[in-house]
Coordinates of C-alpha atoms and ligand atoms in Angstrom, one line a residue:
M1 CA 132.8 66.1 97.1
D2 CA 132.5 69.9 96.0
I3 CA 134.1 71.4 99.9
R4 CA 133.7 75.3 100.2
V5 CA 134.8 76.5 103.1
V6 CA 133.1 79.9 104.2
K7 CA 133.7 82.6 107.0
D8 CA 131.2 81.2 109.5
Y9 CA 127.3 80.5 110.2
E10 CA 125.9 83.7 108.5
E11 CA 127.9 83.0 105.3
M12 CA 127.3 79.6 105.5
S13 CA 123.4 79.7 105.5
R14 CA 123.5 82.6 102.9
V15 CA 125.1 79.8 100.6
A16 CA 123.3 77.4 101.1
A17 CA 120.0 79.3 100.8
E18 CA 121.0 80.6 97.3
I19 CA 121.8 76.9 96.2
I20 CA 118.1 75.7 97.7
A21 CA 116.5 79.0 95.9
R22 CA 118.2 78.2 92.8
Q23 CA 117.0 74.4 92.9
V24 CA 113.8 75.9 93.3
R25 CA 114.0 78.7 91.0
H26 CA 115.0 76.3 87.9
K27 CA 112.7 73.4 88.9
P28 CA 109.7 74.9 90.7
E29 CA 108.4 71.6 91.3
S30 CA 111.4 70.1 93.2
V31 CA 111.8 67.8 95.9
L32 CA 113.5 68.9 99.1
G33 CA 114.9 66.8 101.3
L34 CA 115.1 69.0 104.9
A35 CA 116.7 68.8 108.0
T36 CA 116.1 69.8 111.9
G37 CA 118.5 71.3 114.1
S38 CA 120.2 74.5 114.7
T39 CA 122.4 74.1 111.5
P40 CA 119.5 74.8 108.8
E41 CA 117.9 77.5 111.1
G42 CA 119.8 80.1 109.5
V43 CA 118.7 79.0 105.8
Y44 CA 115.2 79.0 106.8
A45 CA 115.1 82.3 107.7
I46 CA 117.3 83.2 104.7
L47 CA 115.0 81.3 102.4
A48 CA 111.5 83.1 104.5
D49 CA 112.9 86.7 103.5
K50 CA 113.2 85.3 99.8
F51 CA 109.5 84.5 99.6
K52 CA 108.7 87.7 101.3
S53 CA 110.6 89.6 98.5
G54 CA 109.3 87.4 95.7
E55 CA 112.3 85.9 95.0
V56 CA 111.5 82.2 95.6
D57 CA 107.7 80.6 94.8
F58 CA 107.4 77.4 96.8
A59 CA 103.9 76.6 95.3
K60 CA 104.7 73.7 94.0
V61 CA 107.4 72.4 96.0
S62 CA 107.4 69.0 97.8
T63 CA 109.0 68.4 101.1
F64 CA 109.8 65.4 102.6
N65 CA 111.8 66.0 106.5
L66 CA 114.6 63.6 107.2
D67 CA 113.2 62.6 110.9
E68 CA 111.1 62.5 113.4
Y69 CA 111.2 61.7 117.4
C70 CA 109.1 58.6 118.3
G71 CA 106.9 58.5 121.3
L72 CA 106.9 62.4 121.0
P73 CA 103.5 64.0 120.3
E74 CA 103.4 65.7 116.8
S75 CA 102.1 69.2 118.9
D76 CA 105.4 69.0 121.6
D77 CA 107.4 72.3 121.5
Q78 CA 110.6 69.8 120.7
S79 CA 108.9 68.0 117.9
Y80 CA 110.3 68.3 114.5
H81 CA 106.6 68.4 113.1
T82 CA 106.5 72.3 115.2
F83 CA 110.2 72.7 114.3
M84 CA 109.4 72.9 110.9
E85 CA 105.6 74.5 111.4
N86 CA 107.9 77.2 113.0
H87 CA 110.4 77.7 110.7
V88 CA 109.6 76.7 107.3
F89 CA 105.9 75.6 106.8
S90 CA 104.3 78.6 108.7
K91 CA 106.8 81.0 106.5
L92 CA 106.9 79.5 103.0
N93 CA 104.0 78.8 100.9
I94 CA 104.5 74.8 100.7
A95 CA 101.4 73.1 100.2
P96 CA 100.8 71.2 103.4
E97 CA 99.4 68.5 100.8
N98 CA 102.8 68.4 99.9
T99 CA 104.7 68.5 103.3
H100 CA 105.9 65.2 104.4
I101 CA 107.1 64.1 108.2
P102 CA 107.7 60.7 109.3
D103 CA 105.1 59.6 111.6
G104 CA 107.1 58.8 115.1
N105 CA 103.8 57.9 116.7
A106 CA 102.7 55.3 113.7
K107 CA 100.5 51.9 115.3
S108 CA 103.0 50.2 113.2
L109 CA 106.4 52.1 113.0
E110 CA 107.3 49.2 110.5
K111 CA 104.7 50.1 108.0
E112 CA 105.8 53.8 108.7
C113 CA 108.9 53.2 107.5
A114 CA 108.2 51.6 104.2
S115 CA 105.3 54.1 103.7
Y116 CA 107.3 56.6 103.8
D117 CA 110.1 55.0 101.5
Q118 CA 107.6 54.5 99.0
K119 CA 106.0 58.1 99.1
I120 CA 109.1 59.0 98.5
A121 CA 109.9 56.9 95.0
E122 CA 106.0 58.3 94.4
S123 CA 106.9 61.9 94.2
G124 CA 110.0 61.3 91.7
G125 CA 112.7 61.1 94.4
V126 CA 114.3 63.6 95.8
D127 CA 115.7 66.3 93.9
L128 CA 117.6 68.5 96.7
Q129 CA 118.2 66.7 100.8
I130 CA 119.9 69.3 103.0
L131 CA 121.8 67.8 105.7
G132 CA 123.6 68.6 108.8
I133 CA 125.7 66.4 110.7
G134 CA 125.5 65.4 114.5
I135 CA 128.8 65.2 116.8
D136 CA 128.7 61.6 116.1
G137 CA 128.9 61.9 112.7
H138 CA 125.1 61.0 112.4
I139 CA 123.4 62.1 109.4
G140 CA 119.5 62.1 109.7
F141 CA 119.6 59.9 113.0
N142 CA 122.6 56.9 111.6
E143 CA 124.1 56.6 114.2
P144 CA 127.5 54.7 114.6
S145 CA 126.6 51.2 113.8
S146 CA 128.4 48.1 112.5
E147 CA 126.9 48.4 108.6
F148 CA 124.8 51.3 106.7
S149 CA 121.2 51.3 107.5
D150 CA 119.3 51.4 103.9
G151 CA 115.8 52.4 103.7
T152 CA 113.6 54.4 106.6
T153 CA 114.5 52.9 110.0
I154 CA 113.7 53.0 113.7
V155 CA 116.7 53.8 115.6
H156 CA 118.0 54.0 119.4
L157 CA 119.8 57.5 119.7
D158 CA 123.3 57.6 121.4
E159 CA 124.1 58.9 124.5
S160 CA 125.9 61.7 122.8
T161 CA 123.0 62.5 120.7
I162 CA 120.4 62.7 123.6
E163 CA 123.3 64.5 125.6
A164 CA 123.6 67.4 122.5
N165 CA 120.0 67.5 122.2
S166 CA 118.9 68.0 125.7
R167 CA 119.7 71.6 125.3
F168 CA 116.2 72.0 123.7
F169 CA 114.2 69.9 126.7
I170 CA 114.2 71.5 130.3
D171 CA 115.4 67.5 131.3
K172 CA 117.9 65.2 129.4
T173 CA 115.5 62.5 131.0
L174 CA 112.5 64.1 128.7
V175 CA 114.7 63.5 125.6
P176 CA 112.8 61.2 123.3
T177 CA 115.5 57.5 123.0
T178 CA 114.1 56.3 119.8
A179 CA 113.4 58.2 116.7
I180 CA 112.6 57.5 113.0
T181 CA 114.7 58.4 110.2
M182 CA 115.4 58.5 106.5
G183 CA 118.6 55.9 106.2
V184 CA 121.5 56.3 104.6
G185 CA 120.7 54.4 101.5
T186 CA 117.4 56.9 101.5
I187 CA 119.7 59.8 101.4
M188 CA 121.8 58.5 99.1
K189 CA 119.3 58.1 96.4
A190 CA 118.9 62.2 96.8
R191 CA 120.0 63.3 93.0
Q192 CA 122.2 66.3 94.9
I193 CA 122.9 66.7 98.8
L194 CA 123.6 69.7 100.6
L195 CA 125.7 69.5 103.7
M196 CA 126.2 71.9 106.7
I197 CA 128.8 72.0 109.2
S198 CA 129.3 74.7 111.5
G199 CA 131.0 75.2 114.7
E200 CA 134.3 74.5 116.7
K201 CA 132.4 71.3 118.2
K202 CA 131.9 69.7 114.3
A203 CA 135.4 70.2 113.6
E204 CA 136.9 66.6 114.1
I205 CA 133.7 64.7 112.9
A206 CA 133.8 67.1 109.7
Y207 CA 137.2 65.6 109.2
K208 CA 136.0 62.3 109.7
A209 CA 133.4 62.5 107.4
L210 CA 135.0 64.6 104.6
K211 CA 138.6 63.1 104.8
G212 CA 138.6 59.4 107.1
P213 CA 137.6 55.8 105.5
V214 CA 133.8 55.2 104.9
T215 CA 132.6 53.7 107.8
P216 CA 129.5 52.9 108.8
L217 CA 130.4 54.5 112.3
V218 CA 130.5 57.9 110.9
S219 CA 127.5 57.5 108.4
A220 CA 128.0 61.0 106.9
S221 CA 131.4 59.4 105.5
K222 CA 129.2 57.7 103.0
L223 CA 128.3 60.6 101.4
Q224 CA 131.9 60.5 99.8
E225 CA 130.9 57.8 97.6
H226 CA 127.8 60.4 96.4
P227 CA 128.7 62.4 92.7
N228 CA 126.8 65.1 93.5
V229 CA 127.9 66.9 96.9
T230 CA 128.4 70.1 97.9
V231 CA 129.5 70.9 101.6
I232 CA 129.3 74.0 102.9
I233 CA 131.6 74.3 105.8
D234 CA 132.4 77.4 108.2
E235 CA 135.8 78.0 109.2
A236 CA 135.8 76.5 112.6
A237 CA 134.3 73.8 111.9
G238 CA 136.8 73.3 108.8
R239 CA 140.4 74.0 110.5
L240 CA 141.5 70.3 110.4
L241 CA 140.6 69.9 107.0
Ligands
LIG301 C1 118.2 66.6 112.1 C2 119.2 65.6 111.8 C3 120.6 65.5 112.6 C4 121.3 67.3 112.8 C5 122.1 66.9 113.4 C6 123.0 68.4 113.4 O1 117.1 66.3 111.2 O2 118.6 64.8 111.2 O3 121.1 65.3 112.0 O4 120.9 67.6 111.7 O5 121.8 66.2 114.4 O6 121.9 69.1 114.8 P1 122.1 70.2 114.7 O7 122.4 71.0 113.6 O8 121.2 71.0 115.6 O9 123.9 70.4 115.3

């Protein structure tokens, strides 16, 4: 793992955005795995600026999002479809037909899981996967478990995740309790992984994920076994490393 400790959220975002921009310049038809949440918001804003100034062109890029809530309409303010539209798709020139987010309202969620993994494989696989980490160590929505998940799967969200994500909802009872997520196996197939970690609240889990034993109780710890992971972590989150 290439662990880079940077000063703060802004620097983390700048460094990560430069890695993504370099990837797209190097391979214009790159397949990017994308995350939602507070962690990548800064990166997406910088990429939008880079696109505006003509520094990067996303016309040939394809994207696959990590996850989506189940049972929340795509048009809901808090759906990951809406997040992506607001922060990424409306700002960059990615062709709409090249963007993919799992359908949390599919009639058969089981079929949706299998078809999502198939689409990723048909695209040639993810070149660069962007990740944040949950305070329980999840990547995607792969919550602590007795074994690492393999392909895209349906999960029940942990109480700590529901609590953390309730900051975006009017009421905690409105946070969906299930989600569809790329599995840890799906994530591990990416050729390169970029994990961003920011803030004091993430310090303990960052230590467990990066320096602790590899265990399905901390999904992100599996990344220690990936041959090409860059971790960009700010000083607050990295204080125990
Ligand atoms: C989001 C995702 C999650 C988040 C994690 C951290 O698509 O898959 O694993 O990366 O919950 O969320 P933030 O960045 O809001 O702290």
